[in-house]
Short mmCIF file of C-alpha atoms in Angstrom, two decimals:
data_model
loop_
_atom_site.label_atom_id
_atom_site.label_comp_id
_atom_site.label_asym_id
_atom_site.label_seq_id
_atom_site.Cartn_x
_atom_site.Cartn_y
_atom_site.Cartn_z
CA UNK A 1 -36.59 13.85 -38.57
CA UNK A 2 -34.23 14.53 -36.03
CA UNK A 3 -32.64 11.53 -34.12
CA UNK A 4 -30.71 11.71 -30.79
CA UNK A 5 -28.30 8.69 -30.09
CA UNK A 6 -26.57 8.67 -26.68
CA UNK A 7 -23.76 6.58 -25.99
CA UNK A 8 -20.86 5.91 -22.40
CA UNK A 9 -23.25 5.26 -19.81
CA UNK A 10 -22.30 2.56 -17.76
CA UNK A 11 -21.73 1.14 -14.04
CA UNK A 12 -18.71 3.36 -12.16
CA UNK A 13 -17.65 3.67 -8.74
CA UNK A 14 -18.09 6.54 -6.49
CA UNK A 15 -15.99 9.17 -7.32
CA UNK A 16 -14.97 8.38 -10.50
CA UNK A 17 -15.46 9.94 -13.92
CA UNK A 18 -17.45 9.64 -16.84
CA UNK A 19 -18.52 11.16 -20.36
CA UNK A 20 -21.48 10.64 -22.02
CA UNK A 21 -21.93 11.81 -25.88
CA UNK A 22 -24.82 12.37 -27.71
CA UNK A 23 -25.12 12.28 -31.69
CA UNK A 24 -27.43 14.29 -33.69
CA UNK A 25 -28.98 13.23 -37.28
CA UNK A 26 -31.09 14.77 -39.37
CA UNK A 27 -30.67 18.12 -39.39
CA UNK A 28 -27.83 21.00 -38.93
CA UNK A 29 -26.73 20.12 -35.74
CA UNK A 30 -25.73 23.69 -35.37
CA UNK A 31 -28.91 24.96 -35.24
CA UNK A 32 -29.80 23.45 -32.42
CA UNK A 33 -29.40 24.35 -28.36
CA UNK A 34 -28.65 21.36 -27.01
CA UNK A 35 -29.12 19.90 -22.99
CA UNK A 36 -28.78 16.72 -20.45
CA UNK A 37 -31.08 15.44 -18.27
CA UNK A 38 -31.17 12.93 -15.96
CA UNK A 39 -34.11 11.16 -14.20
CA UNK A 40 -33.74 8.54 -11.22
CA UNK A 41 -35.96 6.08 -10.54
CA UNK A 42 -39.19 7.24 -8.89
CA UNK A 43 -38.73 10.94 -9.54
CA UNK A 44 -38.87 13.74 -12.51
CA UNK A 45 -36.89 14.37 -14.93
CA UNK A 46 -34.03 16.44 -13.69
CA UNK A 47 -32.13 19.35 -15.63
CA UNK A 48 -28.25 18.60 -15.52
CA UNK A 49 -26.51 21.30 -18.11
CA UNK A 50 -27.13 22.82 -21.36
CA UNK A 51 -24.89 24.76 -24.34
CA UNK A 52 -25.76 27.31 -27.04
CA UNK A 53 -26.12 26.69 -30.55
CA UNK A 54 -22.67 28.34 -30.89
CA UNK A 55 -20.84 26.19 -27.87
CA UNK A 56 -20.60 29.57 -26.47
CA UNK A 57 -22.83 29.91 -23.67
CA UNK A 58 -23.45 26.77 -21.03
CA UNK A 59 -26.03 26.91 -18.33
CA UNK A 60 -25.57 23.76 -15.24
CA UNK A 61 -27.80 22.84 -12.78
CA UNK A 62 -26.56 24.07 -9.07
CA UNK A 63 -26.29 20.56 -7.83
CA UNK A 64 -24.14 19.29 -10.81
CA UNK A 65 -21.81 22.34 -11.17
CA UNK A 66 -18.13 21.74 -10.63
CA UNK A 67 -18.48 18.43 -11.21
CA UNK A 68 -19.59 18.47 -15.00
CA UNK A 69 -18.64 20.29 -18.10
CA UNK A 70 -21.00 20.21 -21.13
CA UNK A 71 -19.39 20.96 -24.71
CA UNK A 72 -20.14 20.71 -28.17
CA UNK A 73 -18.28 19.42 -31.58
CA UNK A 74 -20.50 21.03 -34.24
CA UNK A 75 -18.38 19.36 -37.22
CA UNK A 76 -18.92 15.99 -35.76
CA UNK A 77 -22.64 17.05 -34.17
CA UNK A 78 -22.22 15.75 -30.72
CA UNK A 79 -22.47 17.23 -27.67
CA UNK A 80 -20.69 15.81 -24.59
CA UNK A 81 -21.07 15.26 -20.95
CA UNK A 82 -18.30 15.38 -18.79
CA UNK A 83 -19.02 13.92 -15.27
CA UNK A 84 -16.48 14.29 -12.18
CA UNK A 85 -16.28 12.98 -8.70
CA UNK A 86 -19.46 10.85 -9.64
CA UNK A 87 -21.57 9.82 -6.36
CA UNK A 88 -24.13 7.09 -5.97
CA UNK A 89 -27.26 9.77 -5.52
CA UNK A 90 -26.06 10.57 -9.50
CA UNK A 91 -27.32 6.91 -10.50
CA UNK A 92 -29.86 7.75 -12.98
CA UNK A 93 -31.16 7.46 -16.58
CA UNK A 94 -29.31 10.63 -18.36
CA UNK A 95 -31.08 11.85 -21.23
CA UNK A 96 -29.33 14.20 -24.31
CA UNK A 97 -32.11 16.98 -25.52
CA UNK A 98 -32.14 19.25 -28.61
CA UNK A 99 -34.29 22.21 -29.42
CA UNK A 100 -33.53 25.70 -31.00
CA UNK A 101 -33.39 28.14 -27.80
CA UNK A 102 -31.59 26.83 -24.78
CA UNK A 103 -33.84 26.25 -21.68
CA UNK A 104 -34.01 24.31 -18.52
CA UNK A 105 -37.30 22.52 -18.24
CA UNK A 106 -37.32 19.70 -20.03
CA UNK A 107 -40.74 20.05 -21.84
CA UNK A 108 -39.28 22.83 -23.50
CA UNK A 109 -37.26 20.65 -25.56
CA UNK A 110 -38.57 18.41 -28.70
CA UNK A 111 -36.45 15.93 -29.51
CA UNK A 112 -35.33 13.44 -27.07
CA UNK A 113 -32.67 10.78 -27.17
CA UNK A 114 -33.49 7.27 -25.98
CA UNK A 115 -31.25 8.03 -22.46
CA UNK A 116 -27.85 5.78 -21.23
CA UNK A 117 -27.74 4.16 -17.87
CA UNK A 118 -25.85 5.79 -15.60
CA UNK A 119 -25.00 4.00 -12.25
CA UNK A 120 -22.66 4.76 -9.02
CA UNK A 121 -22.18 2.06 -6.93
CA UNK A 122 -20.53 3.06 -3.45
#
């Protein structure tokens, strides 16, 4: 059964950086698209980036890109989150998904980590 593990979540102040990793177990990692999202309290979940199988082709919401770089380590099966110039409205539970075609709608995607707390204080 596939397992998602996130991990380097944490409090941060606006306009600072952070990178969240995700492990996969399992199964090949490689076969597997993999995504973030992110939900706030009180609203849906929100798409934030996703990556090919391959690490080859990446796909970022409008209101996240230039700030954050998704990539992929398929010998050590993680993917990565890299956040930039973090602001407070980006305080949110972020979430690491996997499934075998990329997508952006999150109930596209099967497996589901457990999500890391994210929070920007001003």
């Amino acid at each position: 059964q596939v397992q998602l593990t996130e991990s380097g979540g944490g409090l941060v102040q606006d306009g600072d950086s952070l990178t969240l990793s995700c492990a996969l177990s399992g199964d090949k990692f490689s076969s597997y698209a993999m995504a973030w999202f992110r939900q706030a309290p009180g609203k849906e979940r929100e798409f934030v980036a996703t990556i090919s199988r391959t690490g080859m082709t990446t796909h970022y919401a409008d209101s996240m890109k230039g700030r954050v770089t998704i990539s992929r380590d398929n010998e050590e099966k993680t993917v990565s989150l890299e956040m930039n110039s973090l602001k407070p409205e980006d305080t949110a539970v972020y979430f690491c998904a996997a499934d075998h075609e990329m997508a952006t709608i999150a109930r596209l995607y099967d497996y589901w980590g457990q999500g890391t707390q994210v929070t920007v204080s001003s």
